Short mmCIF file of C-alpha atoms and ligand atoms in Angstrom, two decimals:
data_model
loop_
_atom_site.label_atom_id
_atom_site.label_comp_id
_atom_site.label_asym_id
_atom_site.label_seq_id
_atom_site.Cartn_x
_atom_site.Cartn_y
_atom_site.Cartn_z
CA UNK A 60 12.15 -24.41 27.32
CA UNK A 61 15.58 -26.16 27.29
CA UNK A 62 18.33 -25.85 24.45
CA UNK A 63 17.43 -29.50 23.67
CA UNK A 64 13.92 -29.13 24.11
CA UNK A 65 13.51 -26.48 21.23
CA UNK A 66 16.01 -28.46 19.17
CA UNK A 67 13.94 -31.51 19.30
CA UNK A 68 11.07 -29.58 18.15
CA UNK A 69 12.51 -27.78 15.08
CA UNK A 70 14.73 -30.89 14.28
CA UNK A 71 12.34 -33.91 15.04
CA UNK A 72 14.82 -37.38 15.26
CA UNK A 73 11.99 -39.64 13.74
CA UNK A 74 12.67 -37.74 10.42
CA UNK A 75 15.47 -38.97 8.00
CA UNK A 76 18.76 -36.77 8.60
CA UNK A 77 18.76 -34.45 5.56
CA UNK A 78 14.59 -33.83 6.15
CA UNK A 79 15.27 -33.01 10.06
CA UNK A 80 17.83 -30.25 8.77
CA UNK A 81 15.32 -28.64 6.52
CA UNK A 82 12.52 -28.67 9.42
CA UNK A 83 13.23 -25.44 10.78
CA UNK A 84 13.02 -23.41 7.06
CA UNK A 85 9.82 -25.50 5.75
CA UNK A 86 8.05 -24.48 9.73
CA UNK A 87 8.63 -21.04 8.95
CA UNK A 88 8.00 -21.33 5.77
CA UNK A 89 4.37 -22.46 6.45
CA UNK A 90 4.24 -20.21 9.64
CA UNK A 91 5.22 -16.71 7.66
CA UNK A 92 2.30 -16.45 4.99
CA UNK A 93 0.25 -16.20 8.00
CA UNK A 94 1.43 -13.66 9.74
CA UNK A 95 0.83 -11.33 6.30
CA UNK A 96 -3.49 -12.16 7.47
CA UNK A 97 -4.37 -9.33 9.55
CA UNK A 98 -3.35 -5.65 10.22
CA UNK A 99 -3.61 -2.61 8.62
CA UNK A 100 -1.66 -3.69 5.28
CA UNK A 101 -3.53 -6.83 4.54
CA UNK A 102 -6.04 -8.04 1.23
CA UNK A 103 -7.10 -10.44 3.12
CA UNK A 104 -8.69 -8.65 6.34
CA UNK A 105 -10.89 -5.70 4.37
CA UNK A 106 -12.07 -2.89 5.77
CA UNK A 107 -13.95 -1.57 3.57
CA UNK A 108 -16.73 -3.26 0.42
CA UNK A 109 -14.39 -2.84 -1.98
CA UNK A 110 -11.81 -4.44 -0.60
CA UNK A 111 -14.67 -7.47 1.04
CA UNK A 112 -15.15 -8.14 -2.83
CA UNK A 113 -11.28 -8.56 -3.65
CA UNK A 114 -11.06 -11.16 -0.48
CA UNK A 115 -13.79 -12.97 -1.42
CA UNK A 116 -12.64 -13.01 -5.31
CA UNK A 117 -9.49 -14.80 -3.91
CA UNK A 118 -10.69 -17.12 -1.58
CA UNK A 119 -13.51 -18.27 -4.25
CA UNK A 120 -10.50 -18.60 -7.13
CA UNK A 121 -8.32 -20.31 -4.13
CA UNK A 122 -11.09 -23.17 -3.88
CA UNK A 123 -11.09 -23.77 -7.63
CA UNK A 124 -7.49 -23.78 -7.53
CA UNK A 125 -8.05 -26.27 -4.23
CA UNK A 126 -10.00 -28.56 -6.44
CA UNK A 127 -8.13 -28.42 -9.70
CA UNK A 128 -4.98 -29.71 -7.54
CA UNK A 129 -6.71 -32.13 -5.84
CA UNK A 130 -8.29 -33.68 -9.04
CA UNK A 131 -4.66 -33.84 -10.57
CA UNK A 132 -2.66 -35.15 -7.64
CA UNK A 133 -5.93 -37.89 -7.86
CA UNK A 134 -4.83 -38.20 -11.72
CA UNK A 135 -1.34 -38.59 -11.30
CA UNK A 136 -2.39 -41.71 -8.00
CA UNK A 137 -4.54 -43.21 -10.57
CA UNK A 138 -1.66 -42.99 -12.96
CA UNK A 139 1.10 -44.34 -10.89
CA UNK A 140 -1.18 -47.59 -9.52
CA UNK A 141 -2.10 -48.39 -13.35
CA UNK A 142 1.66 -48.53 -14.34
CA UNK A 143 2.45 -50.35 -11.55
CA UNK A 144 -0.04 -52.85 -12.30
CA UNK A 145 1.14 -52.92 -15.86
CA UNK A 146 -2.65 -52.00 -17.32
CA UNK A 147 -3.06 -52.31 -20.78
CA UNK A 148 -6.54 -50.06 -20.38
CA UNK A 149 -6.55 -47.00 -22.28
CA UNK A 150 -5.97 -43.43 -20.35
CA UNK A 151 -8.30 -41.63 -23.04
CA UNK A 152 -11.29 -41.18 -21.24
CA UNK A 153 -8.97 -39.79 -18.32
CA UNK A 154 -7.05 -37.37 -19.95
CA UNK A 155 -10.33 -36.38 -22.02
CA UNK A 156 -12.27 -35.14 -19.01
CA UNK A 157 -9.60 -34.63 -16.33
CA UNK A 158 -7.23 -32.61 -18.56
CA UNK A 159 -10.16 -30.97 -20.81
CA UNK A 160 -13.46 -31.15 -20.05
CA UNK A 161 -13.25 -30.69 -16.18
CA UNK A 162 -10.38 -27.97 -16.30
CA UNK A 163 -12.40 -25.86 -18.89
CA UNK A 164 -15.86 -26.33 -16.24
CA UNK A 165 -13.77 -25.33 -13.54
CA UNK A 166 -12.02 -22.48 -15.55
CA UNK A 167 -15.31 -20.71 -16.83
CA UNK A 168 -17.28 -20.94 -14.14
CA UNK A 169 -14.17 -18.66 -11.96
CA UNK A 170 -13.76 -16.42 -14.79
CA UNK A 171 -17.40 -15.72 -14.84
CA UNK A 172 -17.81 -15.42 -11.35
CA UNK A 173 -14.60 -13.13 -11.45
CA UNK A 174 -16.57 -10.80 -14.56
CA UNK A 175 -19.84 -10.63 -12.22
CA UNK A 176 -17.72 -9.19 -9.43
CA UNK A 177 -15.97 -6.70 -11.59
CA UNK A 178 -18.44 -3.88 -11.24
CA UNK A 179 -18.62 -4.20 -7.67
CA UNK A 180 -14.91 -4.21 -7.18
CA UNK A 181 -14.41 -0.88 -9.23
CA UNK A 182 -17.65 0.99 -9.24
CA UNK A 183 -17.91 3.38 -11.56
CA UNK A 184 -19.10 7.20 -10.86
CA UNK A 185 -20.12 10.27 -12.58
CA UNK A 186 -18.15 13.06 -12.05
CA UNK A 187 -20.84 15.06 -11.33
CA UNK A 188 -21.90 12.91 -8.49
CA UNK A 189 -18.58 12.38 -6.60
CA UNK A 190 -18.51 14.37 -3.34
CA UNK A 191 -15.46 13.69 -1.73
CA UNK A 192 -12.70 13.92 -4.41
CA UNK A 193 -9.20 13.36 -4.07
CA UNK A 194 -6.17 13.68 -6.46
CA UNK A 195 -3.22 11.99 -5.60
CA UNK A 196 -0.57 12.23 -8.01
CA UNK A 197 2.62 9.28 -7.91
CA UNK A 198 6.05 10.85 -7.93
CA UNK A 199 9.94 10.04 -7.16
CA UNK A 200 9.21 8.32 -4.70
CA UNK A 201 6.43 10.14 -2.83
CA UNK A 202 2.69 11.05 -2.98
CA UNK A 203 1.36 14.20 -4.07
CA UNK A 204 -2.03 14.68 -2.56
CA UNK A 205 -4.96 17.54 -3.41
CA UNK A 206 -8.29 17.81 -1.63
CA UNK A 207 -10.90 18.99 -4.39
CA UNK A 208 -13.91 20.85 -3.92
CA UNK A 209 -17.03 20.43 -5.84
CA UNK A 210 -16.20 22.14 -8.64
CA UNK A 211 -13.05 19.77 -8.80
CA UNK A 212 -10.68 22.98 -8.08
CA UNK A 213 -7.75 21.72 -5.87
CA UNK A 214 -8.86 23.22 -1.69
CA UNK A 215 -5.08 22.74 0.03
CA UNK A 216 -2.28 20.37 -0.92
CA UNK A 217 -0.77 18.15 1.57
CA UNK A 218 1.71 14.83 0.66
CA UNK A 219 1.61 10.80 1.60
CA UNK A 220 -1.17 10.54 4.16
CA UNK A 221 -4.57 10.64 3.08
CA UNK A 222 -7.86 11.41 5.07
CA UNK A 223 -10.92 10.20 4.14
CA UNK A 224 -14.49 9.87 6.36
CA UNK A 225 -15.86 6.52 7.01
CA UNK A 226 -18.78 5.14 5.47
CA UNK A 227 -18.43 7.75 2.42
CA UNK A 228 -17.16 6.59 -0.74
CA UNK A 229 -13.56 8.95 -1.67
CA UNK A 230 -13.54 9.38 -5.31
CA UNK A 231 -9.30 9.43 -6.01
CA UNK A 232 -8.24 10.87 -9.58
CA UNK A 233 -5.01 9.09 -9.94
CA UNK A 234 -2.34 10.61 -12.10
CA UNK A 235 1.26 10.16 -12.09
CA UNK A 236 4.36 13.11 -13.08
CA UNK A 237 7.18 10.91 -14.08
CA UNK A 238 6.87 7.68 -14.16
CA UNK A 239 4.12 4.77 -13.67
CA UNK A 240 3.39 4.42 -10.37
CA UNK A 241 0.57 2.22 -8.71
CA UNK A 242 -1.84 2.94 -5.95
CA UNK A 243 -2.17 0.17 -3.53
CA UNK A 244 -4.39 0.13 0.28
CA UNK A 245 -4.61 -3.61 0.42
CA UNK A 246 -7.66 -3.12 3.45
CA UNK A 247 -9.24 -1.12 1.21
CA UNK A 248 -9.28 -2.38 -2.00
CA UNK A 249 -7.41 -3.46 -5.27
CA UNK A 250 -4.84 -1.51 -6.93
CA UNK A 251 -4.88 1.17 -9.80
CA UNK A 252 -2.03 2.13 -12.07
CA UNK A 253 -0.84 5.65 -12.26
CA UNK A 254 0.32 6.71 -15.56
CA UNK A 255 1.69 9.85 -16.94
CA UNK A 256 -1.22 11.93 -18.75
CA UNK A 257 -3.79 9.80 -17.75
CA UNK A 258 -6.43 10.39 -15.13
CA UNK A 259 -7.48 7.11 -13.80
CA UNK A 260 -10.88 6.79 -11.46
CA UNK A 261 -10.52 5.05 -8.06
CA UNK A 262 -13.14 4.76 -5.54
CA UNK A 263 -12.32 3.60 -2.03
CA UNK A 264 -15.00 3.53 1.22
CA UNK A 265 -13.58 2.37 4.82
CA UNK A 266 -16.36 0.98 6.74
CA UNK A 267 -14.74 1.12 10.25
CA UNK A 268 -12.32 3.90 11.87
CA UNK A 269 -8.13 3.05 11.45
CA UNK A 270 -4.92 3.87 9.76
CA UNK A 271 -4.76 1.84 6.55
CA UNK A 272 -1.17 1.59 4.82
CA UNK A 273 -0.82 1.88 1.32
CA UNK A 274 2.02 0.87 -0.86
CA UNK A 275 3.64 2.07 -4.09
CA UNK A 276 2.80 -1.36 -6.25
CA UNK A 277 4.55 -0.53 -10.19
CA UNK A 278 8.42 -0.54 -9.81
CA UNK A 279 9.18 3.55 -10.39
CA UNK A 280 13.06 3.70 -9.78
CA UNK A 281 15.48 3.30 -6.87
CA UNK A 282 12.99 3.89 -3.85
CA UNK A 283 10.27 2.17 -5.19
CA UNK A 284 9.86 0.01 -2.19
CA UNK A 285 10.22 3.45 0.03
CA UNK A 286 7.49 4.86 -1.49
CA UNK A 287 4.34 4.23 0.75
CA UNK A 288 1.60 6.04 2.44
CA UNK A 289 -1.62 5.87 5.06
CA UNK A 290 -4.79 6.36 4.86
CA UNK A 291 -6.44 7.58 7.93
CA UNK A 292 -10.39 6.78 8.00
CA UNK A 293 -11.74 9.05 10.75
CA UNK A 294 -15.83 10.22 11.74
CA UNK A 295 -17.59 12.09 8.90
CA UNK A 296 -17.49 15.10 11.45
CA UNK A 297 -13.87 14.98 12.20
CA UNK A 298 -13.35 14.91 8.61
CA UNK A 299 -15.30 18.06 8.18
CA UNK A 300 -13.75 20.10 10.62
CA UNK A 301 -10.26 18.95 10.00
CA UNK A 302 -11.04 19.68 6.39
CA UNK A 303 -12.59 23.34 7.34
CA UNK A 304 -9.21 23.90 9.99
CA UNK A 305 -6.78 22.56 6.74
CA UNK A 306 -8.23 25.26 4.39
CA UNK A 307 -7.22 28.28 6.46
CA UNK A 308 -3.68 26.42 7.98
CA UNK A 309 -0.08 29.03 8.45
CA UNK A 310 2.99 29.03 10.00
CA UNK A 311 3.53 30.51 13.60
CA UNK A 312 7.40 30.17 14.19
CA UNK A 313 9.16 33.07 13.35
CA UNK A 314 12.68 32.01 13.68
CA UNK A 315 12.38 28.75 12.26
CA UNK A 316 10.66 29.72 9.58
CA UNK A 317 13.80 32.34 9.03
CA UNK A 318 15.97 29.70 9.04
CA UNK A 319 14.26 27.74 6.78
CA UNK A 320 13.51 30.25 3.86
CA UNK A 321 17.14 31.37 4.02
CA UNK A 322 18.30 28.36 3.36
CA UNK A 323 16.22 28.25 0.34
CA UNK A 324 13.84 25.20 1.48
CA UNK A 325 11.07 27.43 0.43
CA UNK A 326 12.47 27.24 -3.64
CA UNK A 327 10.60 23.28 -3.82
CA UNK A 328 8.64 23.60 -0.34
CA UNK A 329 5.35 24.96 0.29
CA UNK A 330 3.96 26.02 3.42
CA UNK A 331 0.79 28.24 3.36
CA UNK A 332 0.52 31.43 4.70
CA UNK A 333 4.19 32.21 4.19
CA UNK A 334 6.45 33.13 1.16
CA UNK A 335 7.30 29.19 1.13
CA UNK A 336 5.68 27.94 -2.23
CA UNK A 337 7.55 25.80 -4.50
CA UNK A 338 5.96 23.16 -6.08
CA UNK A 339 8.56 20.65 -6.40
CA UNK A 340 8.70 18.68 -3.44
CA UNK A 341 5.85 17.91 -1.17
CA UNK A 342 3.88 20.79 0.45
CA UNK A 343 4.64 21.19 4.05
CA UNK A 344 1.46 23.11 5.46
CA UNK A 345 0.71 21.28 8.65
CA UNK A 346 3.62 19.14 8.48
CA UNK A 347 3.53 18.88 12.04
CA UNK A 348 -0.01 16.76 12.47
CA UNK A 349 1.84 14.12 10.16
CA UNK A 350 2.72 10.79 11.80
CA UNK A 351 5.39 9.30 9.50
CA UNK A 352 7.96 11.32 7.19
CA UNK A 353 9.31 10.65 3.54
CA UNK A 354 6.68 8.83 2.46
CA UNK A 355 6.13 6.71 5.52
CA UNK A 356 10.00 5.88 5.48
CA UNK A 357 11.26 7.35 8.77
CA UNK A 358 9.59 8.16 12.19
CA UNK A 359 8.11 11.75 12.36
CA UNK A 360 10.70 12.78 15.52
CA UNK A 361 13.07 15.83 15.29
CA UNK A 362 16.12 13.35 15.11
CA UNK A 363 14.31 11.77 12.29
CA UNK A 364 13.70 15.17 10.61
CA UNK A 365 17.14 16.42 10.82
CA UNK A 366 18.60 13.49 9.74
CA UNK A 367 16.14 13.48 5.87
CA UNK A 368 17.34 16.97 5.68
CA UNK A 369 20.85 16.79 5.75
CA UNK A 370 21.42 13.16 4.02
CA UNK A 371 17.68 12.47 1.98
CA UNK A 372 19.92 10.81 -0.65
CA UNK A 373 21.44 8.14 2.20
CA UNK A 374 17.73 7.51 3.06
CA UNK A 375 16.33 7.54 -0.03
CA UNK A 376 18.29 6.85 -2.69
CA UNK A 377 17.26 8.78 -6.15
CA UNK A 378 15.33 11.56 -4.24
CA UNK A 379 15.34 15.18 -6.08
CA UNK A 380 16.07 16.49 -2.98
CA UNK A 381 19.84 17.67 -2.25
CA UNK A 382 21.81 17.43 0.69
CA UNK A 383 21.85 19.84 3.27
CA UNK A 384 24.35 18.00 5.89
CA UNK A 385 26.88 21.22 5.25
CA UNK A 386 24.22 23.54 7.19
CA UNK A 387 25.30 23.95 11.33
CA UNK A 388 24.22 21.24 12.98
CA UNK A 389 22.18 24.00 14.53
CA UNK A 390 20.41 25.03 11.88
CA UNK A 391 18.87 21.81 10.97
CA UNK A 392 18.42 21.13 15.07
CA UNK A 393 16.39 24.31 14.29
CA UNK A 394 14.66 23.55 10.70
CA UNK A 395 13.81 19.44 12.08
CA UNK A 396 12.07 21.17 15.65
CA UNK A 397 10.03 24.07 13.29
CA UNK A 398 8.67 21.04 10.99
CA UNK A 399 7.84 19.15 13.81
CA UNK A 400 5.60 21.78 15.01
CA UNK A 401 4.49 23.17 11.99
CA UNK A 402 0.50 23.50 12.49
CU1 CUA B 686 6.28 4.58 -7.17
CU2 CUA B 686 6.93 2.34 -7.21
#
């Protein structure tokens, strides 16, 4: 397409002067809302029952809201024409059922439709009947995540990607260390607060195979809007065996794993089988079968590694974590390829 051509289209001549200016912003104005529809990250393209309820909750308040505007931009026609004509007739009958009677109809029957699709939208399960449990605790500005067995003691610890089967309901225990944070995976249903000493219930089911992402949705601090996460909905089986391989998980690497207990990365890092086990920052175990890094900030590539560990504060404003760009450049060559790898 010519120049001209795609000028002519984004500033049509029939339109007033001012009007054919603003064409371009209002076209991708209407164009961008629609490009949020689909995808992994999206309310409005569920996969899972939960979320189906949510979707259908807004697209049932969206038609009320459809005919509440249309009945007032019909008011405000009627209006108009009757002052033009000068009518002496009285507006009371209008204004009784347009702006009362048929508002409060309207209004009830969405907030009782919204009250019947409560339960659905956050079921609610005994403890003693949750199978696959989940804590996930919010932090600056990460996700602290704990498989739990049946007896609700914590099996391995991992951070900021979640596994869950599909077609199983996950039962998360939400909880947050410092501030409120809020759990958010738009496909997969609505969000839940996480507030410090509280335990709040969530329970999430995926109903086809993907990688959901999930969002930090309470403002917690600096990073709040680097703060997200996945959640990975694989095969009941797969599930099982990658939960049986996570339980008895180590490190391999000798020399790496030298280099990074001397430098003390071991003091807030955990990595299982090794003398690695600070609790501060996320555990590492298995670092290497992640697929994003920093709380789904950065790639999970060596160069994206070393960089986090020598500048986290340049990435991540208001991490805990310090700097460790006066290390050789070798070192953290070395510490970014052992992470990578970590099994
Ligand atoms: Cu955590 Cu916002």
């Amino acid at each position: 397409m010519t120049d001209r051509r795609v000028t002519g289209l984004l500033q049509p001549r029939w339109l007033p002067g001012h009007w054919s200016r603003l064409c371009p912003g209002l076209i991708a104005l209407l164009v961008l809302p629609l490009t949020s529809c689909s995808g992994t990250h999206s309310a409005l393209d569920p996969a899972g029952p939960e979320a189906a309820n949510v979707a259908q909750l807004f697209f049932v308040m969206l038609a009320g809201g459809v005919v509440i505007w249309v009945g007032l931009v019909a008011a405000l026609i009627y209006a108009a024409r009757k002052k033009r004509e000068h009518s002496e007739e009285s507006a009371g009958g209008v204004i009784l059922w347009g702006g009362a009677v048929i508002p409060t109809i309207i209004l009830c029957a969405l907030l009782s439709y919204g009250m019947w699709l409560m339960p659905a939208i956050r079921p609610w399960v005994p403890d003693d009947q949750q199978v696959r449990r989940i804590e996930v605790t919010g932090e600056q500005f990460w996700w602290r995540v704990r498989y739990l067995d049946e007896a609700g003691e914590t099996m391995f610890e991992t951070a900021n990607e979640v596994r869950i089967p599909v077609g199983e309901p996950a039962h998360f225990s939400l909880k947050a260390a410092d501030v409120i944070h809020s759990f958010w995976v738009p496909s997969l249903g609505g969000k839940m607060d996480m507030i410090p000493g509280r335990t709040n219930p969530l329970t999430l089911t995926a109903d086809r195979e993907g990688t959901y992402r999930g969002v930090c949705a309470e403002f917690c601090g600096e990073s709040h809007a680097l703060m997200a996460f996945t959640v990975r909905a694989v095969a009941p089986d797969e599930h099982e065996a990658w939960l049986a391989e996570r339980r008895v998980s180590g490190s391999q690497d000798a020399e790496g794993l030298a280099i990074f207990l001397n430098n003390g990365c071991g003091a807030c890092h955990a990595i299982s089988g090794t003398t690695a086990n600070g609790r501060i920052g996320p555990d590492l175990t298995a670092f290497g079968e992640r697929t994003t890094l920093a709380a789904a900030t950065l790639r999970h590539t060596a160069e994206d590694i070393a960089r986090f560990v020598a500048y986290p504060g340049v990435i991540k404003p208001g991490v805990k974590m310090p700097h460790f760009g006066m290390l050789p450049e070798d070192d953290i060559k070395t510490i970014a390829a052992f992470l990578k790898e970590l099994k």
